[in-house]
Each structure stands twice: as C-alpha cells, then as structure tokens.
Amino acid sequence: MYLFDQKRNGQEVRDPRYNYAIASFLANELQLDEPIMRFYINQPAVIIGKHQNAFAEVNLNYLEEQQIDLVRRSSGGGSVYHDQGTLIYGFIGKNDHASYQDFSRFTQPIVRALQHLGVKEAQFGGRNDLLIHGKKFSGTSMLVNDSKVIVGGTLLLDADYKTLEQVLTPNKKKLAAKGVKSVQSRVTALRPYLAKEHRDITIEAFRKLLIKELFAVDQLEEVKVYSFSDEQWRRIDEIVQKQFGNWEWNFGRSRQLEYRRDERFSFGTVEFQLTINQGKIQNCKIYGDFFAPGNLTDIEKALLGVSLKQKDLLDIFNQFDLRKYFGDVTAAELVAVILS
C-alpha cells in the first residue's frame, strides 16, 4: 500500500479545493497496482454534501468575515467543518465486491491504532461513525464503483466548538429550502483521551504516529510513498478550476431556496423576500416602513439574475442613490442583510 505525498514543491497542500481535487483524481483517473492511503489537513473550510443547499447550511456572512472556504464534495452526506485540528484520511483500492457499506472493515484498523495511542474507549458505532462514550469523533463515507472502493473519514483531534456552531448555524428566519439537511450530532475531540505522553502533540505529530501504527513501521521512511508528477499537478489545477474552486459548483448547484431577511435601521425596517435558484436571485420583493420616495421596483428588477455573491450584490446596490430608495444606509449594510 502506498502513502500519498501531500507536498507540492516542498509545501504541504492544505487548500480544501485542492485536496478534494486530489481525491477526485485518485478515485477517477489514477490507476495503481496497490491501494493508496492519504492523511491531510485542511485550512478552515465548510464541506457540504453533493446534494445540499449551500445557502441553507451555513452562515455566509460569518464565512466571509473569517475567510473560511466552502467546498462542495462529489459525494452525498451532510455538512462538516474542517480546520487545523481535523485530520482527514482517505483510502482508495480495488473493488473486491465485498466492501460495499462494510465500514468496519476500514475503520477497525483506525480504532486499533487509536487504542495503541491510548484511546481505549474508541469504538465503531452507528452506521459509519467512530465514537467515545457515545460521542462522535469521526465520520466515514464510502463510494464504490466498478473498479474501486473509496473510503474517507475525519479524526477530530481538537474541536473549535465556537466556530463550529457559528458556521453551521444559518439564520433560520422564514427560511424554507429544498435539499438534504445536515443532522447535528454530539461530537468530542480525541486529545483528552490520548495517553499522557501524546496529549500535547501537534496534529502533524499525531498524523505521524497514526501512519506508523497503520503501516506497522518504526520509521516513516519505511513507508512506500506515491508522489505526483508535474503533469499530474497540472491536471489537479484543471480540476480545481473546473469544479472544486468554481463558484457554480460550490454554490450554483443549490436547489431553490425561499427566505425572508429583515433588519431594523434608524430610518425603519427593510425586508427582502427572495427566491434563489441555482445560486441566483429568481424573484425579489423589498418591503419596509420607511418614507424614501424612490420606486423599489427599480432595485428589485436590477437584482434579478444576480448571483448571491457579496461582490455581485454590492455592484448592483452601488448603482443606486440608496438615500432616495431607503434612507441613511450603505450598500454593504444591505448586502449584509441579504447574506445574513
């Protein structure tokens, strides 16, 4: 079995768009004589399932403020938050037609490795989770095609509960969306359960220990490594541009969403009632109790067909003298209401 080399030009790849492009390439395009395993860390990102509505799953304003990426993966399931306290693993091997939905076959080696590191309470539970005292520290997904089985999972070494709650808690004010919703689960981090000698390790050191356990080696140099060529990295660039780094893939595939957003300003309340389809405004009505003389139909028409991107919305509102239509308000403040 190979261990995938996560480095490009000597630098570890932590961009989630690239990491999902790598996963796609390994699963769909690369042919190997042996299975391959990878362990990687993403910079802060929300990962949503293939069939989910991005606008119904996350707090877009918070993502913008904190510069957190959103990436839609190619497989189903719910939304998760990754940061530098999350170790992600993936396994790609030949389909032996005996693996479908047999999660324990792939998770038990992880459980045994964690138990050797002191996490005696770790166990496989539910349909595809790893648990400690009933709390989830790892979720697993599986995809099987004619030739390969692809398994992926996360290991939560440290949990940023505050950010987790913020990013995966969109404003539910009068919101109705079509699409698969995430199910919130009780989660726990692994660090408190590690043996004392491992409890202060970095996530990079945790990864090394886990790899040595899984590959049954004393030194990492004993593990057989697979590295991409320059040509393969160029193919990864193409996949990022076409899919995982593309706004249309990450946001534009969202199904119809209808919601109301309102905010109280010094001059009165402004309310937006919007229908969003494929990431663009399909219908728009603006209401309020303010006294500005402008005809709001002008702005409503201008917003039709506009993508729900901060920059695109700002471009529209900046075309108007907003005092004439609303009162003392800026384009940025109105966009913040829509994306709240």
mmCIF file of C-alpha atoms in Angstrom:
data_model
loop_
_atom_site.group_PDB
_atom_site.id
_atom_site.type_symbol
_atom_site.label_atom_id
_atom_site.label_comp_id
_atom_site.label_asym_id
_atom_site.label_seq_id
_atom_site.Cartn_x
_atom_site.Cartn_y
_atom_site.Cartn_z
ATOM 1 C CA MET A 1 0.000 0.000 0.000
ATOM 2 C CA TYR A 2 1.230 3.492 -0.872
ATOM 3 C CA LEU A 3 1.118 6.598 1.312
ATOM 4 C CA PHE A 4 0.277 9.668 -0.755
ATOM 5 C CA ASP A 5 2.775 12.538 -0.627
ATOM 6 C CA GLN A 6 0.800 15.673 0.300
ATOM 7 C CA LYS A 7 3.554 18.087 -0.740
ATOM 8 C CA ARG A 8 3.826 20.182 -3.894
ATOM 9 C CA ASN A 9 7.133 21.944 -4.470
ATOM 10 C CA GLY A 10 8.082 21.127 -0.902
ATOM 11 C CA GLN A 11 4.934 22.687 0.608
ATOM 12 C CA GLU A 12 2.109 20.666 2.146
ATOM 13 C CA VAL A 13 -1.212 21.172 0.358
ATOM 14 C CA ARG A 14 -3.890 22.372 2.803
ATOM 15 C CA ASP A 15 -6.203 24.169 0.412
ATOM 16 C CA PRO A 16 -9.513 22.205 0.619
ATOM 17 C CA ARG A 17 -10.278 22.851 -3.046
ATOM 18 C CA TYR A 18 -7.035 21.144 -3.993
ATOM 19 C CA ASN A 19 -7.456 18.345 -1.504
ATOM 20 C CA TYR A 20 -10.834 17.432 -2.965
ATOM 21 C CA ALA A 21 -9.409 17.692 -6.475
ATOM 22 C CA ILE A 22 -6.669 15.253 -5.431
ATOM 23 C CA ALA A 23 -9.288 12.883 -4.047
ATOM 24 C CA SER A 24 -11.241 13.090 -7.301
ATOM 25 C CA PHE A 25 -8.138 12.384 -9.392
ATOM 26 C CA LEU A 26 -7.087 9.418 -7.255
ATOM 27 C CA ALA A 27 -10.577 7.948 -7.397
ATOM 28 C CA ASN A 28 -11.417 8.545 -11.041
ATOM 29 C CA GLU A 29 -8.232 8.857 -13.080
ATOM 30 C CA LEU A 30 -5.240 7.244 -11.398
ATOM 31 C CA GLN A 31 -4.578 3.538 -11.901
ATOM 32 C CA LEU A 32 -2.275 1.931 -9.345
ATOM 33 C CA ASP A 33 -1.083 -1.604 -8.742
ATOM 34 C CA GLU A 34 -1.663 -1.230 -4.985
ATOM 35 C CA PRO A 35 -4.103 0.661 -2.733
ATOM 36 C CA ILE A 36 -3.189 4.196 -1.709
ATOM 37 C CA MET A 37 -3.840 5.983 1.579
ATOM 38 C CA ARG A 38 -3.571 9.638 2.395
ATOM 39 C CA PHE A 39 -3.737 11.803 5.513
ATOM 40 C CA TYR A 40 -4.230 15.525 5.106
ATOM 41 C CA ILE A 41 -5.212 18.690 6.949
ATOM 42 C CA ASN A 42 -7.422 21.438 5.526
ATOM 43 C CA GLN A 43 -7.232 25.115 6.284
ATOM 44 C CA PRO A 44 -10.585 26.250 7.779
ATOM 45 C CA ALA A 45 -13.431 25.212 5.480
ATOM 46 C CA VAL A 46 -17.037 24.103 5.441
ATOM 47 C CA ILE A 47 -17.535 20.990 3.326
ATOM 48 C CA ILE A 48 -21.076 20.369 2.109
ATOM 49 C CA GLY A 49 -22.572 17.266 0.523
ATOM 50 C CA LYS A 50 -23.236 16.918 -3.187
ATOM 51 C CA HIS A 51 -26.998 17.386 -2.812
ATOM 52 C CA GLN A 52 -27.056 20.113 -0.184
ATOM 53 C CA ASN A 53 -28.176 23.719 -0.462
ATOM 54 C CA ALA A 54 -25.158 25.879 0.409
ATOM 55 C CA PHE A 55 -27.292 28.878 1.369
ATOM 56 C CA ALA A 56 -29.379 26.851 3.817
ATOM 57 C CA GLU A 57 -26.421 25.164 5.505
ATOM 58 C CA VAL A 58 -24.039 27.928 6.509
ATOM 59 C CA ASN A 59 -23.780 31.451 7.845
ATOM 60 C CA LEU A 60 -22.405 33.169 4.738
ATOM 61 C CA ASN A 61 -21.558 36.445 6.477
ATOM 62 C CA TYR A 62 -19.501 34.596 9.082
ATOM 63 C CA LEU A 63 -17.643 32.673 6.382
ATOM 64 C CA GLU A 64 -16.842 35.948 4.594
ATOM 65 C CA GLU A 65 -15.674 37.660 7.786
ATOM 66 C CA GLN A 66 -13.474 34.759 8.898
ATOM 67 C CA GLN A 67 -12.231 33.900 5.380
ATOM 68 C CA ILE A 68 -13.477 30.328 5.665
ATOM 69 C CA ASP A 69 -13.795 28.403 2.414
ATOM 70 C CA LEU A 70 -16.882 26.495 1.313
ATOM 71 C CA VAL A 71 -16.379 23.445 -0.894
ATOM 72 C CA ARG A 72 -18.984 21.038 -2.252
ATOM 73 C CA ARG A 73 -17.711 17.474 -2.368
ATOM 74 C CA SER A 74 -18.676 14.918 -5.016
ATOM 75 C CA SER A 75 -20.319 12.524 -2.561
ATOM 76 C CA GLY A 76 -23.505 12.882 -0.555
ATOM 77 C CA GLY A 77 -23.981 13.369 3.170
ATOM 78 C CA GLY A 78 -24.148 16.400 5.420
ATOM 79 C CA SER A 79 -22.070 19.476 6.167
ATOM 80 C CA VAL A 80 -18.881 19.365 8.224
ATOM 81 C CA TYR A 81 -16.380 21.926 9.429
ATOM 82 C CA HIS A 82 -12.660 21.254 8.925
ATOM 83 C CA ASP A 83 -9.814 23.195 10.451
ATOM 84 C CA GLN A 84 -6.254 22.524 11.539
ATOM 85 C CA GLY A 85 -7.493 20.369 14.396
ATOM 86 C CA THR A 86 -9.043 17.852 11.992
ATOM 87 C CA LEU A 87 -7.047 15.050 10.405
ATOM 88 C CA ILE A 88 -8.663 13.664 7.256
ATOM 89 C CA TYR A 89 -7.871 10.256 5.827
ATOM 90 C CA GLY A 90 -8.704 8.569 2.557
ATOM 91 C CA PHE A 91 -8.301 5.066 1.171
ATOM 92 C CA ILE A 92 -8.558 4.088 -2.496
ATOM 93 C CA GLY A 93 -8.270 0.431 -3.532
ATOM 94 C CA LYS A 94 -9.633 -2.089 -5.968
ATOM 95 C CA ASN A 95 -13.292 -3.020 -5.663
ATOM 96 C CA ASP A 96 -13.392 -6.622 -4.492
ATOM 97 C CA HIS A 97 -17.219 -6.530 -4.500
ATOM 98 C CA ALA A 98 -17.266 -7.330 -0.794
ATOM 99 C CA SER A 99 -16.725 -3.856 0.637
ATOM 100 C CA TYR A 100 -19.996 -2.024 -0.005
ATOM 101 C CA GLN A 101 -21.283 -0.469 3.227
ATOM 102 C CA ASP A 102 -18.829 -2.546 5.266
ATOM 103 C CA PHE A 103 -17.456 0.475 7.108
ATOM 104 C CA SER A 104 -15.997 -1.553 9.972
ATOM 105 C CA ARG A 105 -13.564 -3.254 7.591
ATOM 106 C CA PHE A 106 -11.844 0.102 7.069
ATOM 107 C CA THR A 107 -12.446 1.787 10.418
ATOM 108 C CA GLN A 108 -11.298 -1.048 12.686
ATOM 109 C CA PRO A 109 -7.588 -0.503 11.784
ATOM 110 C CA ILE A 110 -8.081 3.169 12.716
ATOM 111 C CA VAL A 111 -9.699 2.148 16.013
ATOM 112 C CA ARG A 112 -6.861 -0.275 16.815
ATOM 113 C CA ALA A 113 -4.262 2.391 16.034
ATOM 114 C CA LEU A 114 -6.014 4.889 18.305
ATOM 115 C CA GLN A 115 -6.258 2.327 21.085
ATOM 116 C CA HIS A 116 -2.494 1.807 20.836
ATOM 117 C CA LEU A 117 -2.138 5.576 21.304
ATOM 118 C CA GLY A 118 -4.174 5.424 24.493
ATOM 119 C CA VAL A 119 -7.729 5.992 23.268
ATOM 120 C CA LYS A 120 -9.037 2.794 24.828
ATOM 121 C CA GLU A 121 -12.654 3.938 24.655
ATOM 122 C CA ALA A 122 -12.650 4.349 20.838
ATOM 123 C CA GLN A 123 -15.161 2.113 19.082
ATOM 124 C CA PHE A 124 -17.106 1.743 15.868
ATOM 125 C CA GLY A 125 -20.773 2.644 16.305
ATOM 126 C CA GLY A 126 -23.902 3.503 14.423
ATOM 127 C CA ARG A 127 -23.789 3.155 10.659
ATOM 128 C CA ASN A 128 -20.490 4.831 9.898
ATOM 129 C CA ASP A 129 -19.176 6.665 12.968
ATOM 130 C CA LEU A 130 -16.347 6.272 15.441
ATOM 131 C CA LEU A 131 -17.374 7.075 18.997
ATOM 132 C CA ILE A 132 -16.138 7.687 22.522
ATOM 133 C CA HIS A 133 -18.827 7.232 25.186
ATOM 134 C CA GLY A 134 -21.487 7.756 22.526
ATOM 135 C CA LYS A 135 -19.961 10.990 21.215
ATOM 136 C CA LYS A 136 -18.702 11.185 17.638
ATOM 137 C CA PHE A 137 -15.049 11.962 16.873
ATOM 138 C CA SER A 138 -15.038 10.576 13.332
ATOM 139 C CA GLY A 139 -17.461 10.186 10.452
ATOM 140 C CA THR A 140 -16.834 7.922 7.471
ATOM 141 C CA SER A 141 -18.086 7.905 3.898
ATOM 142 C CA MET A 142 -17.787 5.242 1.207
ATOM 143 C CA LEU A 143 -18.148 5.209 -2.558
ATOM 144 C CA VAL A 144 -17.919 2.075 -4.683
ATOM 145 C CA ASN A 145 -17.723 1.988 -8.471
ATOM 146 C CA ASP A 146 -16.984 -0.818 -10.925
ATOM 147 C CA SER A 147 -13.262 -0.825 -10.286
ATOM 148 C CA LYS A 148 -12.559 0.978 -6.985
ATOM 149 C CA VAL A 149 -13.673 1.416 -3.414
ATOM 150 C CA ILE A 150 -13.106 4.876 -1.952
ATOM 151 C CA VAL A 151 -13.326 5.441 1.798
ATOM 152 C CA GLY A 152 -12.903 8.780 3.559
ATOM 153 C CA GLY A 153 -13.106 9.901 7.133
ATOM 154 C CA THR A 154 -12.156 12.544 9.669
ATOM 155 C CA LEU A 155 -10.421 12.363 13.019
ATOM 156 C CA LEU A 156 -11.132 15.238 15.352
ATOM 157 C CA LEU A 157 -8.027 15.854 17.437
ATOM 158 C CA ASP A 158 -9.168 19.300 18.618
ATOM 159 C CA ALA A 159 -12.626 20.827 18.330
ATOM 160 C CA ASP A 160 -13.298 24.541 17.877
ATOM 161 C CA TYR A 161 -16.875 24.330 19.156
ATOM 162 C CA LYS A 162 -17.486 28.081 18.945
ATOM 163 C CA THR A 163 -16.628 28.317 15.245
ATOM 164 C CA LEU A 164 -18.384 25.026 14.528
ATOM 165 C CA GLU A 165 -21.598 26.433 15.965
ATOM 166 C CA GLN A 166 -21.236 29.699 14.059
ATOM 167 C CA VAL A 167 -20.519 28.332 10.593
ATOM 168 C CA LEU A 168 -23.124 25.571 10.568
ATOM 169 C CA THR A 169 -25.930 27.628 12.058
ATOM 170 C CA PRO A 170 -27.502 29.781 9.317
ATOM 171 C CA ASN A 171 -30.129 32.349 10.184
ATOM 172 C CA LYS A 172 -33.407 30.387 10.032
ATOM 173 C CA LYS A 173 -35.634 33.462 9.776
ATOM 174 C CA LYS A 174 -38.547 32.463 7.496
ATOM 175 C CA LEU A 175 -36.298 30.046 5.590
ATOM 176 C CA ALA A 176 -37.573 27.153 3.507
ATOM 177 C CA ALA A 177 -35.135 25.254 1.330
ATOM 178 C CA LYS A 178 -35.157 22.157 -0.821
ATOM 179 C CA GLY A 179 -32.195 19.839 -0.344
ATOM 180 C CA VAL A 180 -30.598 17.476 2.129
ATOM 181 C CA LYS A 181 -30.217 18.994 5.592
ATOM 182 C CA SER A 182 -27.346 18.217 7.932
ATOM 183 C CA VAL A 183 -28.057 16.335 11.132
ATOM 184 C CA GLN A 184 -26.308 17.777 14.147
ATOM 185 C CA SER A 185 -24.524 15.188 16.288
ATOM 186 C CA ARG A 186 -22.832 15.317 19.649
ATOM 187 C CA VAL A 187 -19.096 15.489 18.997
ATOM 188 C CA THR A 188 -15.954 15.156 21.063
ATOM 189 C CA ALA A 189 -12.255 15.670 20.468
ATOM 190 C CA LEU A 190 -9.636 12.935 20.756
ATOM 191 C CA ARG A 191 -6.893 14.843 22.586
ATOM 192 C CA PRO A 192 -8.200 14.363 26.160
ATOM 193 C CA TYR A 193 -8.329 10.596 25.625
ATOM 194 C CA LEU A 194 -4.790 10.126 24.283
ATOM 195 C CA ALA A 195 -2.130 8.587 26.529
ATOM 196 C CA LYS A 196 -0.383 11.227 28.644
ATOM 197 C CA GLU A 197 2.806 11.068 26.609
ATOM 198 C CA HIS A 198 0.832 12.009 23.466
ATOM 199 C CA ARG A 199 -1.590 14.533 24.919
ATOM 200 C CA ASP A 200 0.390 17.652 23.956
ATOM 201 C CA ILE A 201 1.351 16.600 20.433
ATOM 202 C CA THR A 202 0.693 18.659 17.334
ATOM 203 C CA ILE A 203 -1.667 17.379 14.681
ATOM 204 C CA GLU A 204 1.339 16.752 12.430
ATOM 205 C CA ALA A 205 2.917 14.561 15.124
ATOM 206 C CA PHE A 206 -0.429 12.833 15.661
ATOM 207 C CA ARG A 207 -0.545 12.054 11.937
ATOM 208 C CA LYS A 208 2.960 10.551 12.007
ATOM 209 C CA LEU A 209 2.091 8.305 14.959
ATOM 210 C CA LEU A 210 -1.078 7.144 13.246
ATOM 211 C CA ILE A 211 0.704 6.386 9.959
ATOM 212 C CA LYS A 212 3.358 4.343 11.758
ATOM 213 C CA GLU A 213 0.644 2.365 13.545
ATOM 214 C CA LEU A 214 -1.376 1.729 10.386
ATOM 215 C CA PHE A 215 1.615 0.796 8.241
ATOM 216 C CA ALA A 216 3.228 -1.172 11.090
ATOM 217 C CA VAL A 217 6.616 0.554 10.780
ATOM 218 C CA ASP A 218 9.066 2.118 13.237
ATOM 219 C CA GLN A 219 10.132 4.933 10.899
ATOM 220 C CA LEU A 220 8.163 6.852 8.266
ATOM 221 C CA GLU A 221 10.983 6.293 5.806
ATOM 222 C CA GLU A 222 9.959 2.637 5.682
ATOM 223 C CA VAL A 223 6.583 3.541 4.119
ATOM 224 C CA LYS A 224 6.253 3.382 0.337
ATOM 225 C CA VAL A 225 5.265 6.884 -0.903
ATOM 226 C CA TYR A 226 3.483 7.946 -4.086
ATOM 227 C CA SER A 227 4.238 11.468 -5.400
ATOM 228 C CA PHE A 228 2.557 13.360 -8.231
ATOM 229 C CA SER A 229 4.474 14.386 -11.329
ATOM 230 C CA ASP A 230 4.332 17.984 -12.600
ATOM 231 C CA GLU A 231 1.881 16.829 -15.272
ATOM 232 C CA GLN A 232 -0.413 15.308 -12.663
ATOM 233 C CA TRP A 233 -0.312 18.506 -10.600
ATOM 234 C CA ARG A 234 -1.333 20.451 -13.717
ATOM 235 C CA ARG A 235 -4.313 18.118 -14.018
ATOM 236 C CA ILE A 236 -5.184 18.885 -10.387
ATOM 237 C CA ASP A 237 -5.121 22.603 -11.271
ATOM 238 C CA GLU A 238 -7.643 21.894 -14.047
ATOM 239 C CA ILE A 239 -9.990 20.013 -11.705
ATOM 240 C CA VAL A 240 -9.869 22.866 -9.181
ATOM 241 C CA GLN A 241 -10.676 25.443 -11.849
ATOM 242 C CA LYS A 242 -13.498 23.405 -13.326
ATOM 243 C CA GLN A 243 -15.057 22.058 -10.154
ATOM 244 C CA PHE A 244 -13.950 22.479 -6.563
ATOM 245 C CA GLY A 245 -12.727 26.054 -6.945
ATOM 246 C CA ASN A 246 -15.677 27.048 -9.121
ATOM 247 C CA TRP A 247 -18.489 29.136 -7.610
ATOM 248 C CA GLU A 248 -21.072 27.478 -9.867
ATOM 249 C CA TRP A 249 -20.156 24.052 -8.481
ATOM 250 C CA ASN A 250 -19.943 25.082 -4.825
ATOM 251 C CA PHE A 251 -22.930 27.458 -4.680
ATOM 252 C CA GLY A 252 -24.724 27.453 -8.023
ATOM 253 C CA ARG A 253 -25.879 23.847 -7.744
ATOM 254 C CA SER A 254 -28.043 24.736 -4.745
ATOM 255 C CA ARG A 255 -31.709 23.992 -5.232
ATOM 256 C CA GLN A 256 -34.477 26.526 -4.875
ATOM 257 C CA LEU A 257 -34.448 28.488 -1.657
ATOM 258 C CA GLU A 258 -37.101 30.907 -0.437
ATOM 259 C CA TYR A 259 -36.465 33.121 2.522
ATOM 260 C CA ARG A 260 -37.075 36.443 4.171
ATOM 261 C CA ARG A 261 -34.401 38.667 5.651
ATOM 262 C CA ASP A 262 -35.101 41.880 7.540
ATOM 263 C CA GLU A 263 -33.197 44.415 9.604
ATOM 264 C CA ARG A 264 -34.116 47.476 11.628
ATOM 265 C CA PHE A 265 -32.265 50.685 10.712
ATOM 266 C CA SER A 266 -32.564 54.232 12.076
ATOM 267 C CA PHE A 267 -34.972 55.144 9.235
ATOM 268 C CA GLY A 268 -37.112 51.994 9.549
ATOM 269 C CA THR A 269 -37.196 48.287 8.800
ATOM 270 C CA VAL A 270 -36.013 46.871 5.468
ATOM 271 C CA GLU A 271 -37.233 43.431 4.434
ATOM 272 C CA PHE A 272 -36.079 41.300 1.486
ATOM 273 C CA GLN A 273 -38.188 38.390 0.287
ATOM 274 C CA LEU A 274 -36.121 36.349 -2.159
ATOM 275 C CA THR A 275 -36.328 33.208 -4.226
ATOM 276 C CA ILE A 276 -32.880 31.812 -5.028
ATOM 277 C CA ASN A 277 -32.419 29.137 -7.675
ATOM 278 C CA GLN A 278 -29.053 27.741 -8.786
ATOM 279 C CA GLY A 279 -27.386 30.418 -6.667
ATOM 280 C CA LYS A 280 -29.094 33.335 -8.440
ATOM 281 C CA ILE A 281 -31.971 35.624 -7.479
ATOM 282 C CA GLN A 282 -35.087 34.480 -9.314
ATOM 283 C CA ASN A 283 -37.658 36.664 -7.572
ATOM 284 C CA CYS A 284 -37.193 39.670 -5.302
ATOM 285 C CA LYS A 285 -39.562 41.821 -3.279
ATOM 286 C CA ILE A 286 -38.454 44.607 -0.947
ATOM 287 C CA TYR A 287 -40.694 45.874 1.843
ATOM 288 C CA GLY A 288 -40.346 48.319 4.722
ATOM 289 C CA ASP A 289 -41.886 51.071 6.839
ATOM 290 C CA PHE A 290 -39.563 53.864 5.677
ATOM 291 C CA PHE A 291 -40.552 57.003 3.743
ATOM 292 C CA ALA A 292 -37.973 57.320 0.963
ATOM 293 C CA PRO A 293 -39.604 58.332 -2.358
ATOM 294 C CA GLY A 294 -37.754 56.030 -4.779
ATOM 295 C CA ASN A 295 -39.545 53.196 -6.570
ATOM 296 C CA LEU A 296 -38.165 49.961 -5.098
ATOM 297 C CA THR A 297 -39.149 48.119 -8.281
ATOM 298 C CA ASP A 298 -36.013 49.626 -9.851
ATOM 299 C CA ILE A 299 -33.787 47.746 -7.422
ATOM 300 C CA GLU A 300 -35.928 44.603 -7.450
ATOM 301 C CA LYS A 301 -35.554 44.323 -11.235
ATOM 302 C CA ALA A 302 -31.823 45.052 -11.080
ATOM 303 C CA LEU A 303 -31.304 42.186 -8.629
ATOM 304 C CA LEU A 304 -32.961 39.546 -10.825
ATOM 305 C CA GLY A 305 -30.481 37.026 -12.164
ATOM 306 C CA VAL A 306 -27.690 38.248 -9.864
ATOM 307 C CA SER A 307 -25.578 35.617 -8.114
ATOM 308 C CA LEU A 308 -25.729 35.557 -4.350
ATOM 309 C CA LYS A 309 -22.122 36.736 -4.120
ATOM 310 C CA GLN A 310 -21.136 39.647 -1.941
ATOM 311 C CA LYS A 311 -19.290 41.417 -4.763
ATOM 312 C CA ASP A 312 -22.110 40.993 -7.310
ATOM 313 C CA LEU A 313 -24.719 42.288 -4.862
ATOM 314 C CA LEU A 314 -22.535 45.259 -3.951
ATOM 315 C CA ASP A 315 -22.135 46.115 -7.640
ATOM 316 C CA ILE A 316 -25.925 46.345 -8.025
ATOM 317 C CA PHE A 317 -26.624 48.436 -4.929
ATOM 318 C CA ASN A 318 -23.754 50.791 -5.705
ATOM 319 C CA GLN A 319 -25.540 51.752 -8.925
ATOM 320 C CA PHE A 320 -28.282 53.478 -6.929
ATOM 321 C CA ASP A 321 -28.600 56.511 -4.702
ATOM 322 C CA LEU A 322 -29.710 54.466 -1.712
ATOM 323 C CA ARG A 323 -30.851 57.501 0.291
ATOM 324 C CA LYS A 324 -33.526 58.019 -2.363
ATOM 325 C CA TYR A 325 -34.790 54.444 -2.017
ATOM 326 C CA PHE A 326 -34.267 53.643 1.658
ATOM 327 C CA GLY A 327 -32.619 56.271 3.822
ATOM 328 C CA ASP A 328 -29.231 56.501 5.524
ATOM 329 C CA VAL A 329 -27.837 53.087 4.610
ATOM 330 C CA THR A 330 -24.848 51.758 2.681
ATOM 331 C CA ALA A 331 -24.683 49.088 0.011
ATOM 332 C CA ALA A 332 -22.578 46.939 2.332
ATOM 333 C CA GLU A 333 -25.239 47.110 5.054
ATOM 334 C CA LEU A 334 -27.987 45.986 2.674
ATOM 335 C CA VAL A 335 -25.872 43.142 1.315
ATOM 336 C CA ALA A 336 -25.158 42.037 4.884
ATOM 337 C CA VAL A 337 -28.906 41.759 5.477
ATOM 338 C CA ILE A 338 -29.378 39.574 2.386
ATOM 339 C CA LEU A 339 -26.454 37.281 3.289
ATOM 340 C CA SER A 340 -27.293 37.066 6.985
#
